[in-house]
Amino acid sequence: MSRRIRALVPAAALVCASLVLAGAGAGATKDTRDVKYGITDDAWLLHGAGTLESRLDELTRLGADVVRFTVRWDQVARKRPESPREHADSAYHWDEVDAVLRGLRRHGIEPVVTLCGTPAWANGGRSANWAPTSDRSFANFAYATARRYPWVQYWTIWNEPNRATFLRPTTVTTYVEKLLNPAYTQLHAVVDGVRVGGGVTAPRAGSSGVAPVTWIRSMGAAGAKLDAYAHHPYPGRPQSETPWGPKCPNCQTIAMADLERLENEVERAFGSTRIWLTEYGYQTNPPEVFLGVSSEQQATYVSSAAMRAYRASPVDMLIFFMVRDDTDPAGWQSGVFTEDGVVKPSYAAFRLPLMQTARRGALVGLWGQVRPRSGSQPFRIRLEEDDRAGWIGGTRLTDPNGFFSLTVAAPARVRVRIWSPRDGAFGHEVLVR
Amino acid sequence: MVAALALLVALGVITGCAHPLSARPACADAILDDWTTGALRATYPADCYDAAIDALPEDLRAYTSAADDISRAAIAASRTGGSARQVAAAPVESETARALPLSVVLLTLLVTVVVASGVAASVIRHRRAR
């Protein structure tokens, strides 16, 4: 242990003791929040390496509270059902969905089910991104799905309907009248306490789409029914944009850096409504040359975004995309595993996020979480400098949701990280400023 | 969503999302390189900006600000005196050249004050010595 670090330990113990006296608990904050963190990767979950059970085990190890999974209407109901509200109708094929959703439930992971994709029989023979011709058909499918999985509490309606890639005609009227409101009514009719997320918007319009700010305002004017507004705040300039900034004050787009704009627009359109961030991530370079950041940066942003969501009081959920990089280098590369299955630093950052929140003199504020399992979790903070290391204080407990905020004495340029004894694992290290 | 898009691409449902990089001219590639490194400037012919935007894959359009940034650079190029081609031809030194007179004036002023002070001090010392 270096002299510098050795000198810190008694000071840190004193500081932590004062925190306890101040009522902060053994490393836990008083004003804790219950933000759910998750991950989404349908392709990996359905067809990834190993068995479905091994993939679910991996999600458990990661500590995902929620997993977003898309139930494709066009794949479950390739043929028109005779009794569309009966989930047992022979036209419905639930096998893959059953396996995933029931597996998640068995592992104690809450699914966030996205209903999406129109079968050809429901939209005049067009592709799956075309809206159904009748507002009844999607409502019936939502009803049947909810009857089959009545224990699913979180639902989102469609995906990025503000982009023509996913919804045509790309209009709020189509989305609200043909999809969102009919499904909302049916889901609430079946599931007690269900939460339905609407919007599910992309961060920008893309080709022939609608910017999210315009979309939110129009949804409010159209009388959209929702319990939460869902959005995908991908960064606009990943190489230079953190989850906190720079902001884009007059933009119609909404990235994580502009989370306050999302909060304001949602409040204005729908009143006091919760916010779900149902897709987010940074790609890594290599292999993504144009959009990628380094693996270390990605890990830092995973922790940073987690804290950003925690501190935004209307936000209930943050879901990262994806588990494992695309095998195609031109695909998406924001996984916590490389395409070859090698663990990236973001794996540790997802499981045991840690961020420096402030510095006042010799004191440094830390925020973090032990994500696996539920309830208070034991943890320690490790301080490292060059090839030497030491612990700050003893084992502490997180709050009941796994979070902690504490103040320790630490000089600049040392590295700190979480140790989770129950996981036998360290988190991603933070370089103290 | 990226997730669904990735799945669709993986399943071969959508093939038009990944625009081949080779489809764009070299200057459009250079613009994208500049955007990637955060160094996008108004120094290219107007056609290059158009080509760069046209060649953007859908995921860059939807999940980054590349199209907006390149459009802004194209507008800036068109505003900076005629066509972007002329801007590209105009040497960067011209900006420096416009800035030089002020620097030179200030520097000259400073040197004059220092020299004058030195001369004055020398004269005063010389007179006192007498």
Coordinates of C-alpha atoms in Angstrom, one line a residue:
Chain A
M1 CA 0.0 0.0 0.0
S2 CA 1.5 3.4 -0.9
R3 CA 2.1 6.0 1.7
R4 CA -0.4 8.2 0.0
I5 CA -3.1 5.6 0.1
R6 CA -2.3 4.5 3.6
A7 CA -2.7 8.0 4.8
L8 CA -6.1 8.2 3.2
V9 CA -7.7 5.2 4.9
P10 CA -8.0 6.7 8.4
A11 CA -9.3 10.0 7.0
A12 CA -11.8 8.2 4.9
A13 CA -13.0 6.2 7.9
L14 CA -13.5 9.4 9.8
V15 CA -15.5 10.9 6.9
C16 CA -17.7 7.9 6.6
A17 CA -18.2 7.9 10.3
S18 CA -19.4 11.5 10.0
L19 CA -21.8 10.5 7.3
V20 CA -23.3 7.9 9.5
L21 CA -23.8 10.5 12.2
A22 CA -25.3 12.8 9.6
G23 CA -28.0 10.1 8.9
A24 CA -26.7 9.0 5.6
G25 CA -26.6 5.4 6.7
A26 CA -23.8 3.0 6.0
G27 CA -23.0 4.4 2.6
A28 CA -26.6 4.8 1.6
T29 CA -28.5 7.9 0.6
K30 CA -31.7 8.9 2.4
D31 CA -33.5 10.0 -0.7
T32 CA -33.1 6.8 -2.6
R33 CA -34.9 6.2 -5.9
D34 CA -36.1 3.0 -7.5
V35 CA -34.8 3.4 -11.1
K36 CA -34.8 0.2 -13.1
Y37 CA -31.8 -0.6 -15.3
G38 CA -31.9 -3.1 -18.1
I39 CA -30.7 -4.3 -21.4
T40 CA -32.3 -5.2 -24.7
D41 CA -31.0 -7.4 -27.5
D42 CA -33.7 -9.6 -29.1
A43 CA -31.3 -11.2 -31.6
W44 CA -28.9 -12.3 -28.9
L45 CA -31.7 -13.4 -26.6
L46 CA -33.3 -15.5 -29.3
H47 CA -30.4 -16.7 -31.3
G48 CA -27.2 -15.9 -29.4
A49 CA -24.4 -18.3 -28.4
G50 CA -25.2 -21.0 -25.9
T51 CA -28.7 -21.9 -24.7
L52 CA -31.5 -19.6 -23.8
E53 CA -31.0 -20.6 -20.2
S54 CA -27.3 -19.7 -20.3
R55 CA -28.1 -16.3 -21.8
L56 CA -30.7 -15.7 -19.1
D57 CA -28.1 -16.7 -16.5
E58 CA -25.8 -14.0 -18.1
L59 CA -28.5 -11.4 -17.7
T60 CA -28.9 -12.4 -14.1
R61 CA -25.1 -12.0 -13.5
L62 CA -25.3 -8.6 -15.1
G63 CA -28.0 -7.6 -12.6
A64 CA -30.5 -6.5 -15.2
D65 CA -33.7 -5.4 -13.5
V66 CA -35.6 -5.3 -16.7
V67 CA -35.2 -6.7 -20.2
R68 CA -37.0 -5.1 -23.2
F69 CA -38.2 -7.7 -25.6
T70 CA -40.2 -7.2 -28.8
V71 CA -43.3 -9.3 -29.5
R72 CA -43.6 -9.2 -33.3
W73 CA -47.3 -9.2 -34.2
D74 CA -46.4 -10.1 -37.8
Q75 CA -44.5 -13.1 -36.7
V76 CA -46.8 -14.4 -33.9
A77 CA -49.9 -14.0 -36.2
R78 CA -48.7 -14.7 -39.7
K79 CA -52.3 -15.8 -40.6
R80 CA -55.5 -14.0 -39.5
P81 CA -56.8 -15.6 -36.4
E82 CA -60.5 -16.6 -36.3
S83 CA -60.8 -15.4 -32.7
P84 CA -58.2 -12.7 -32.5
R85 CA -58.9 -12.0 -28.8
E86 CA -58.2 -15.6 -27.8
H87 CA -54.5 -16.2 -27.3
A88 CA -55.1 -19.9 -27.8
D89 CA -56.3 -19.4 -31.4
S90 CA -54.4 -21.8 -33.6
A91 CA -53.2 -18.9 -35.8
Y92 CA -51.1 -17.5 -33.0
H93 CA -47.5 -18.9 -32.6
W94 CA -46.1 -18.0 -29.2
D95 CA -43.4 -20.6 -28.9
E96 CA -40.4 -18.2 -29.0
V97 CA -42.1 -15.5 -27.0
D98 CA -43.2 -18.1 -24.4
A99 CA -39.7 -19.3 -23.9
V100 CA -38.2 -15.8 -23.5
L101 CA -40.9 -14.2 -21.4
R102 CA -41.3 -17.2 -19.1
G103 CA -37.6 -17.6 -18.8
L104 CA -37.2 -13.9 -17.8
R105 CA -39.9 -14.4 -15.2
R106 CA -38.2 -17.5 -13.9
H107 CA -35.0 -15.5 -13.4
G108 CA -36.8 -12.7 -11.6
I109 CA -36.2 -10.2 -14.5
E110 CA -39.1 -8.0 -15.4
P111 CA -39.9 -7.9 -19.1
V112 CA -40.7 -4.7 -20.9
V113 CA -42.8 -6.0 -23.8
T114 CA -42.9 -4.0 -27.0
L115 CA -45.7 -4.8 -29.4
C116 CA -44.7 -4.0 -33.0
G117 CA -45.0 -5.1 -36.6
T118 CA -48.2 -5.4 -38.7
P119 CA -49.0 -8.7 -40.4
A120 CA -49.7 -8.5 -44.1
W121 CA -53.3 -9.6 -43.5
A122 CA -54.0 -6.6 -41.3
N123 CA -52.6 -3.8 -43.6
G124 CA -53.6 -4.8 -47.1
G125 CA -50.5 -6.9 -47.9
R126 CA -47.9 -4.3 -47.1
S127 CA -44.7 -4.6 -45.2
A128 CA -44.7 -4.8 -41.4
N129 CA -43.9 -1.1 -40.9
W130 CA -47.3 -0.1 -42.4
A131 CA -50.0 0.6 -39.9
P132 CA -53.0 -1.7 -39.8
T133 CA -56.1 -0.6 -41.7
S134 CA -58.4 -1.1 -38.7
D135 CA -57.9 0.2 -35.2
R136 CA -59.5 -3.0 -33.9
S137 CA -56.9 -5.5 -35.1
F138 CA -54.0 -4.3 -33.1
A139 CA -56.2 -3.8 -30.0
N140 CA -57.3 -7.4 -30.3
F141 CA -53.6 -8.6 -30.5
A142 CA -52.7 -6.5 -27.4
Y143 CA -55.7 -8.0 -25.6
A144 CA -54.6 -11.6 -26.5
T145 CA -51.0 -11.0 -25.6
A146 CA -51.9 -9.5 -22.2
R147 CA -54.2 -12.5 -21.6
R148 CA -51.3 -14.8 -22.2
Y149 CA -48.8 -12.9 -20.1
P150 CA -51.0 -11.1 -17.4
W151 CA -48.0 -10.9 -15.1
V152 CA -46.1 -8.5 -17.5
Q153 CA -46.4 -5.1 -15.9
Y154 CA -44.4 -3.0 -18.5
W155 CA -45.5 -2.6 -22.1
T156 CA -44.5 -0.2 -24.9
I157 CA -46.5 0.4 -28.0
W158 CA -44.6 0.1 -31.2
N159 CA -41.0 1.1 -31.8
E160 CA -39.8 4.5 -33.0
P161 CA -43.0 5.4 -34.8
N162 CA -41.5 8.8 -35.6
R163 CA -39.4 7.1 -38.3
A164 CA -40.7 5.7 -41.6
T165 CA -38.5 2.7 -41.1
F166 CA -40.9 1.5 -38.4
L167 CA -44.2 3.2 -39.1
R168 CA -45.9 4.4 -42.2
P169 CA -47.8 6.7 -42.6
T170 CA -45.4 8.4 -40.2
T171 CA -48.0 10.5 -38.4
V172 CA -49.0 11.0 -34.9
T173 CA -52.7 10.5 -35.8
T174 CA -51.9 7.0 -37.2
Y175 CA -49.9 6.1 -34.1
V176 CA -52.4 7.4 -31.6
E177 CA -55.6 6.2 -33.2
K178 CA -54.5 2.9 -34.8
L179 CA -51.9 1.7 -32.3
L180 CA -51.4 3.4 -28.9
N181 CA -54.8 4.3 -27.6
P182 CA -56.5 1.0 -28.7
A183 CA -53.7 -1.0 -27.1
Y184 CA -53.6 1.1 -24.0
T185 CA -57.3 0.5 -23.3
Q186 CA -57.0 -3.3 -23.9
L187 CA -53.9 -3.7 -21.7
H188 CA -55.5 -1.8 -18.9
A189 CA -58.6 -4.0 -19.2
V190 CA -56.6 -7.2 -18.7
V191 CA -53.7 -6.4 -16.3
D192 CA -54.1 -4.8 -12.9
G193 CA -51.6 -2.0 -12.4
V194 CA -50.2 -2.3 -15.9
R195 CA -47.9 0.5 -17.1
V196 CA -48.1 1.4 -20.8
G197 CA -45.3 3.4 -22.4
G198 CA -46.2 5.5 -25.5
G199 CA -44.0 7.4 -27.9
V200 CA -41.0 5.1 -27.9
T201 CA -39.4 7.7 -30.1
A202 CA -36.0 7.8 -31.9
P203 CA -33.8 10.7 -31.0
R204 CA -34.2 12.3 -34.4
A205 CA -36.3 12.1 -37.5
G206 CA -33.9 10.3 -39.9
S207 CA -35.2 10.1 -43.4
S208 CA -38.9 11.2 -43.8
G209 CA -39.5 11.1 -40.1
V210 CA -40.7 13.5 -37.4
A211 CA -38.4 15.0 -34.8
P212 CA -39.3 13.9 -31.2
V213 CA -40.1 17.4 -29.9
T214 CA -42.8 17.8 -32.6
W215 CA -43.9 14.2 -32.1
I216 CA -44.4 14.7 -28.3
R217 CA -46.4 17.9 -28.8
S218 CA -48.6 16.4 -31.4
M219 CA -49.2 13.3 -29.3
G220 CA -50.4 15.6 -26.4
A221 CA -52.7 17.5 -28.8
A222 CA -54.0 14.2 -30.2
G223 CA -55.1 12.9 -26.7
A224 CA -52.6 10.1 -26.5
K225 CA -53.2 7.6 -23.6
L226 CA -50.0 6.6 -21.8
D227 CA -48.6 5.9 -18.3
A228 CA -45.1 6.8 -19.3
Y229 CA -43.3 8.4 -22.3
A230 CA -40.7 6.2 -23.8
H231 CA -37.7 7.5 -25.7
H232 CA -34.3 6.5 -27.1
P233 CA -31.8 9.2 -26.3
Y234 CA -28.8 8.1 -28.4
P235 CA -26.1 10.7 -28.6
G236 CA -25.9 12.8 -31.7
R237 CA -22.1 13.1 -31.8
P238 CA -20.9 10.0 -29.9
Q239 CA -17.2 10.9 -30.1
S240 CA -17.7 14.3 -28.4
E241 CA -21.0 14.0 -26.5
T242 CA -21.3 12.6 -23.0
P243 CA -24.6 11.8 -21.3
W244 CA -24.4 15.3 -19.8
G245 CA -23.4 17.5 -22.7
P246 CA -22.8 19.5 -24.7
K247 CA -26.4 20.4 -24.9
C248 CA -28.2 21.5 -28.1
P249 CA -30.5 24.2 -26.8
N250 CA -32.7 24.9 -29.8
C251 CA -32.7 21.4 -31.3
Q252 CA -35.8 19.4 -32.1
T253 CA -33.9 16.2 -31.4
I254 CA -33.5 14.7 -27.9
A255 CA -30.3 13.0 -26.8
M256 CA -29.4 12.0 -23.2
A257 CA -27.5 15.3 -23.0
D258 CA -30.8 17.1 -23.5
L259 CA -32.8 15.0 -21.0
E260 CA -34.2 18.2 -19.4
R261 CA -35.8 19.0 -22.8
L262 CA -37.5 15.6 -22.7
E263 CA -38.7 16.2 -19.2
N264 CA -40.1 19.6 -20.1
E265 CA -41.8 18.5 -23.3
V266 CA -43.4 15.5 -21.6
E267 CA -44.6 17.6 -18.7
R268 CA -46.1 20.1 -21.1
A269 CA -47.8 17.6 -23.3
F270 CA -49.0 15.0 -20.7
G271 CA -48.7 16.6 -17.3
S272 CA -46.9 14.7 -14.6
T273 CA -45.9 11.6 -16.5
R274 CA -43.1 9.1 -16.0
I275 CA -40.3 8.7 -18.5
W276 CA -38.7 5.5 -19.7
L277 CA -35.5 5.5 -21.6
T278 CA -36.0 2.2 -23.4
E279 CA -32.9 2.2 -25.6
Y280 CA -29.5 3.8 -25.3
G281 CA -25.8 3.1 -25.8
Y282 CA -22.5 4.0 -27.2
Q283 CA -20.8 1.9 -29.9
T284 CA -17.1 1.0 -29.6
N285 CA -14.2 1.6 -32.0
P286 CA -12.9 -0.9 -33.0
P287 CA -14.9 -2.0 -34.9
E288 CA -17.2 0.9 -35.4
V289 CA -15.0 3.6 -37.0
F290 CA -17.5 6.4 -37.6
L291 CA -19.6 6.3 -34.4
G292 CA -17.5 4.4 -32.0
V293 CA -15.8 5.5 -28.8
S294 CA -13.1 3.6 -27.0
S295 CA -14.1 0.6 -24.8
E296 CA -13.0 2.6 -21.7
Q297 CA -15.1 5.6 -22.7
Q298 CA -18.1 3.4 -23.3
A299 CA -17.8 2.0 -19.8
T300 CA -17.5 5.5 -18.3
Y301 CA -20.6 6.6 -20.2
V302 CA -22.6 3.5 -19.1
S303 CA -22.0 4.5 -15.5
S304 CA -22.5 8.2 -16.2
A305 CA -25.8 7.6 -18.0
A306 CA -26.9 5.5 -15.1
M307 CA -26.3 8.3 -12.7
R308 CA -28.0 10.8 -15.1
A309 CA -31.1 8.7 -15.1
Y310 CA -31.0 8.3 -11.3
R311 CA -30.8 12.0 -10.8
A312 CA -33.7 12.8 -13.2
S313 CA -36.7 12.4 -11.0
P314 CA -39.3 11.6 -13.7
V315 CA -37.1 8.8 -15.1
D316 CA -38.1 5.3 -14.0
M317 CA -36.1 3.2 -16.4
L318 CA -32.9 3.1 -18.5
I319 CA -32.3 0.2 -20.9
F320 CA -29.0 -0.2 -22.7
F321 CA -28.7 -1.7 -26.2
M322 CA -27.1 -4.3 -26.6
V323 CA -25.5 -7.5 -25.0
R324 CA -23.2 -8.6 -27.7
D325 CA -21.8 -6.8 -30.7
D326 CA -23.2 -7.5 -34.1
T327 CA -21.2 -10.1 -36.1
D328 CA -21.4 -7.7 -39.1
P329 CA -18.9 -4.9 -38.6
A330 CA -21.3 -2.6 -40.4
G331 CA -24.0 -3.5 -37.8
W332 CA -24.3 -2.1 -34.3
Q333 CA -21.5 -2.4 -31.8
S334 CA -22.7 -1.1 -28.4
G335 CA -22.6 -4.5 -26.6
V336 CA -21.0 -5.3 -23.3
F337 CA -19.4 -8.3 -25.1
T338 CA -17.5 -8.1 -28.4
E339 CA -18.7 -10.1 -31.4
D340 CA -16.2 -12.8 -30.3
G341 CA -17.7 -12.9 -26.8
V342 CA -14.8 -11.0 -25.1
V343 CA -16.0 -9.0 -22.1
K344 CA -15.7 -5.2 -22.6
P345 CA -15.1 -2.8 -19.6
S346 CA -18.8 -1.8 -20.0
Y347 CA -19.8 -5.2 -18.6
A348 CA -18.3 -4.2 -15.2
A349 CA -19.7 -0.7 -15.5
F350 CA -23.2 -2.0 -16.1
R351 CA -23.0 -4.5 -13.2
L352 CA -21.3 -2.2 -10.7
P353 CA -21.5 1.4 -11.9
L354 CA -19.5 4.1 -10.1
M355 CA -19.1 7.8 -10.7
Q356 CA -17.4 10.7 -9.1
T357 CA -20.0 13.3 -8.3
A358 CA -18.0 16.1 -6.7
R359 CA -14.8 17.2 -5.1
R360 CA -14.5 19.6 -2.1
G361 CA -10.9 19.9 -1.0
A362 CA -9.6 16.5 -0.2
L363 CA -13.1 15.0 -0.2
V364 CA -14.6 13.2 -3.2
G365 CA -18.3 12.3 -3.7
L366 CA -19.1 8.9 -5.1
W367 CA -22.3 7.5 -6.5
G368 CA -22.8 3.9 -7.4
Q369 CA -24.9 0.8 -7.4
V370 CA -24.5 -2.9 -6.8
R371 CA -27.0 -4.0 -9.4
P372 CA -27.3 -7.8 -9.2
R373 CA -30.0 -9.2 -6.9
S374 CA -32.5 -7.1 -4.9
G375 CA -32.3 -5.6 -1.4
S376 CA -29.3 -4.0 0.4
Q377 CA -26.0 -5.3 -0.9
P378 CA -22.6 -5.3 0.7
F379 CA -19.7 -3.5 -1.0
R380 CA -16.3 -2.0 -0.5
I381 CA -14.5 0.8 -2.2
R382 CA -11.0 0.1 -3.4
L383 CA -8.4 2.7 -4.0
E384 CA -5.5 2.0 -6.5
E385 CA -2.5 4.0 -7.5
D386 CA 0.1 2.6 -9.9
D387 CA 0.4 -1.1 -8.9
R388 CA -0.6 -0.5 -5.2
A389 CA -4.0 -0.7 -3.7
G390 CA -5.9 -0.3 -0.5
W391 CA -9.5 -0.3 0.8
I392 CA -11.4 2.8 2.0
G393 CA -13.2 1.7 5.1
G394 CA -14.8 -1.6 5.7
T395 CA -17.7 -3.3 4.1
R396 CA -20.8 -1.1 3.7
L397 CA -24.4 -1.8 2.7
T398 CA -26.2 -0.1 -0.2
D399 CA -29.7 1.1 0.2
P400 CA -32.6 -1.4 -0.4
N401 CA -32.4 -0.7 -4.2
G402 CA -28.7 -1.3 -4.4
F403 CA -27.6 2.4 -4.6
F404 CA -25.1 4.3 -2.5
S405 CA -23.8 7.8 -2.3
L406 CA -20.8 8.5 0.0
T407 CA -17.9 10.9 0.5
V408 CA -14.4 9.7 0.8
A409 CA -11.0 11.3 1.0
A410 CA -9.1 10.7 -2.2
P411 CA -6.3 12.6 -4.0
A412 CA -6.6 13.3 -7.7
R413 CA -5.3 10.7 -10.2
V414 CA -6.0 7.7 -8.0
R415 CA -8.4 5.1 -9.2
V416 CA -11.4 3.8 -7.3
R417 CA -13.8 1.0 -8.0
I418 CA -16.5 -1.1 -6.3
W419 CA -15.8 -4.6 -4.9
S420 CA -18.9 -6.7 -4.6
P421 CA -18.2 -9.6 -2.3
R422 CA -21.4 -11.5 -3.3
D423 CA -20.4 -11.3 -6.9
G424 CA -16.7 -11.8 -6.3
A425 CA -16.2 -9.0 -8.8
F426 CA -14.8 -5.5 -9.2
G427 CA -16.6 -2.7 -11.0
H428 CA -15.1 -0.5 -13.7
E429 CA -12.5 1.8 -12.3
V430 CA -13.0 5.6 -12.0
L431 CA -10.0 7.9 -12.3
V432 CA -10.5 10.5 -9.5
R433 CA -10.3 14.1 -10.7
Chain B
M1 CA -35.1 1.2 -32.6
V2 CA -31.6 0.1 -33.2
A3 CA -32.5 -3.3 -31.7
A4 CA -35.2 -4.0 -34.1
L5 CA -33.2 -2.6 -37.0
A6 CA -30.3 -4.9 -36.1
L7 CA -32.6 -7.9 -35.9
L8 CA -34.2 -7.1 -39.2
V9 CA -30.8 -6.6 -40.8
A10 CA -29.6 -9.9 -39.3
L11 CA -32.6 -11.6 -40.7
G12 CA -32.1 -10.1 -44.0
V13 CA -35.4 -8.3 -44.0
I14 CA -33.9 -4.9 -44.6
T15 CA -30.9 -4.6 -46.8
G16 CA -30.9 -1.0 -47.7
C17 CA -29.9 0.3 -44.3
A18 CA -26.2 -0.2 -44.6
H19 CA -25.2 2.1 -47.4
P20 CA -21.9 0.9 -49.0
L21 CA -19.2 3.3 -48.1
S22 CA -17.6 3.0 -51.6
A23 CA -20.8 4.6 -53.1
R24 CA -19.7 8.1 -52.2
P25 CA -16.9 10.3 -53.7
A26 CA -13.7 10.8 -51.8
C27 CA -14.5 14.3 -50.6
A28 CA -17.8 13.0 -49.1
D29 CA -15.7 10.4 -47.2
A30 CA -13.4 13.2 -46.1
I31 CA -16.4 15.1 -44.8
L32 CA -17.5 12.1 -42.8
D33 CA -14.0 11.6 -41.5
D34 CA -14.0 15.3 -40.4
W35 CA -17.4 14.8 -38.7
T36 CA -16.1 11.7 -36.9
T37 CA -13.2 13.6 -35.5
G38 CA -15.2 16.7 -34.7
A39 CA -13.3 18.8 -37.2
L40 CA -16.0 19.5 -39.8
R41 CA -15.4 22.8 -41.5
A42 CA -16.7 24.8 -44.5
T43 CA -13.8 23.9 -46.8
Y44 CA -15.4 21.6 -49.3
P45 CA -17.2 22.1 -52.6
A46 CA -21.0 22.2 -52.1
D47 CA -21.5 19.0 -54.1
C48 CA -19.4 17.1 -51.6
Y49 CA -21.7 18.0 -48.7
D50 CA -24.7 16.9 -50.7
A51 CA -23.0 13.7 -51.6
A52 CA -22.0 13.1 -48.0
I53 CA -25.6 13.6 -46.8
D54 CA -27.0 11.4 -49.6
A55 CA -24.6 8.7 -48.8
L56 CA -25.3 8.6 -45.0
P57 CA -26.6 5.2 -43.9
E58 CA -29.9 5.3 -42.2
D59 CA -28.5 4.5 -38.8
L60 CA -26.2 7.6 -39.0
R61 CA -29.2 9.7 -40.0
A62 CA -31.5 8.4 -37.2
Y63 CA -29.1 7.9 -34.4
T64 CA -26.5 10.7 -34.9
S65 CA -26.6 14.4 -35.7
A66 CA -24.3 13.8 -38.8
A67 CA -26.9 15.0 -41.3
D68 CA -27.7 18.2 -39.4
D69 CA -24.0 18.9 -38.8
I70 CA -23.1 18.4 -42.4
S71 CA -26.1 20.6 -43.5
R72 CA -24.9 23.3 -41.2
A73 CA -21.4 23.1 -42.5
A74 CA -22.7 23.3 -46.1
I75 CA -24.8 26.4 -45.2
A76 CA -21.7 28.0 -43.5
A77 CA -19.7 27.2 -46.6
S78 CA -22.3 28.9 -48.9
R79 CA -22.4 32.0 -46.7
T80 CA -18.6 32.4 -46.5
G81 CA -18.4 34.3 -49.8
G82 CA -20.0 32.6 -52.8
S83 CA -19.6 29.0 -53.5
A84 CA -18.0 26.5 -51.2
R85 CA -15.6 25.8 -54.0
Q86 CA -14.3 29.3 -53.7
V87 CA -14.1 28.9 -49.9
A88 CA -12.1 25.7 -50.4
A89 CA -9.8 27.6 -52.7
A90 CA -9.3 30.5 -50.3
P91 CA -6.3 29.8 -48.2
V92 CA -6.7 29.7 -44.5
E93 CA -4.0 32.3 -44.3
S94 CA -6.5 34.9 -45.5
E95 CA -8.2 34.7 -42.0
T96 CA -4.8 35.1 -40.5
A97 CA -4.0 38.0 -42.8
R98 CA -7.1 39.8 -41.7
A99 CA -6.1 39.3 -38.1
L100 CA -2.5 40.5 -38.6
P101 CA -2.9 44.3 -38.8
L102 CA -4.5 44.5 -35.3
S103 CA -1.8 42.3 -33.8
V104 CA 1.0 44.2 -35.6
V105 CA -0.5 47.5 -34.4
L106 CA -0.7 46.4 -30.8
L107 CA 2.8 44.9 -30.9
T108 CA 4.2 48.1 -32.5
L109 CA 2.5 50.2 -29.9
L110 CA 3.9 48.0 -27.1
V111 CA 7.4 48.1 -28.5
T112 CA 7.2 51.9 -28.9
V113 CA 6.1 52.4 -25.3
V114 CA 8.9 50.1 -24.0
V115 CA 11.6 51.7 -26.1
A116 CA 10.3 55.2 -25.2
S117 CA 10.3 54.4 -21.5
G118 CA 13.8 53.1 -21.8
V119 CA 15.1 56.1 -23.6
A120 CA 13.3 58.5 -21.2
A121 CA 14.8 56.6 -18.2
S122 CA 18.3 56.8 -19.8
V123 CA 18.0 60.5 -20.4
I124 CA 16.9 61.2 -16.8
R125 CA 19.7 59.1 -15.4
H126 CA 22.2 60.9 -17.7
R127 CA 21.0 64.4 -16.6
R128 CA 21.1 63.4 -12.9
A129 CA 24.6 62.1 -13.3
R130 CA 25.6 65.5 -14.5

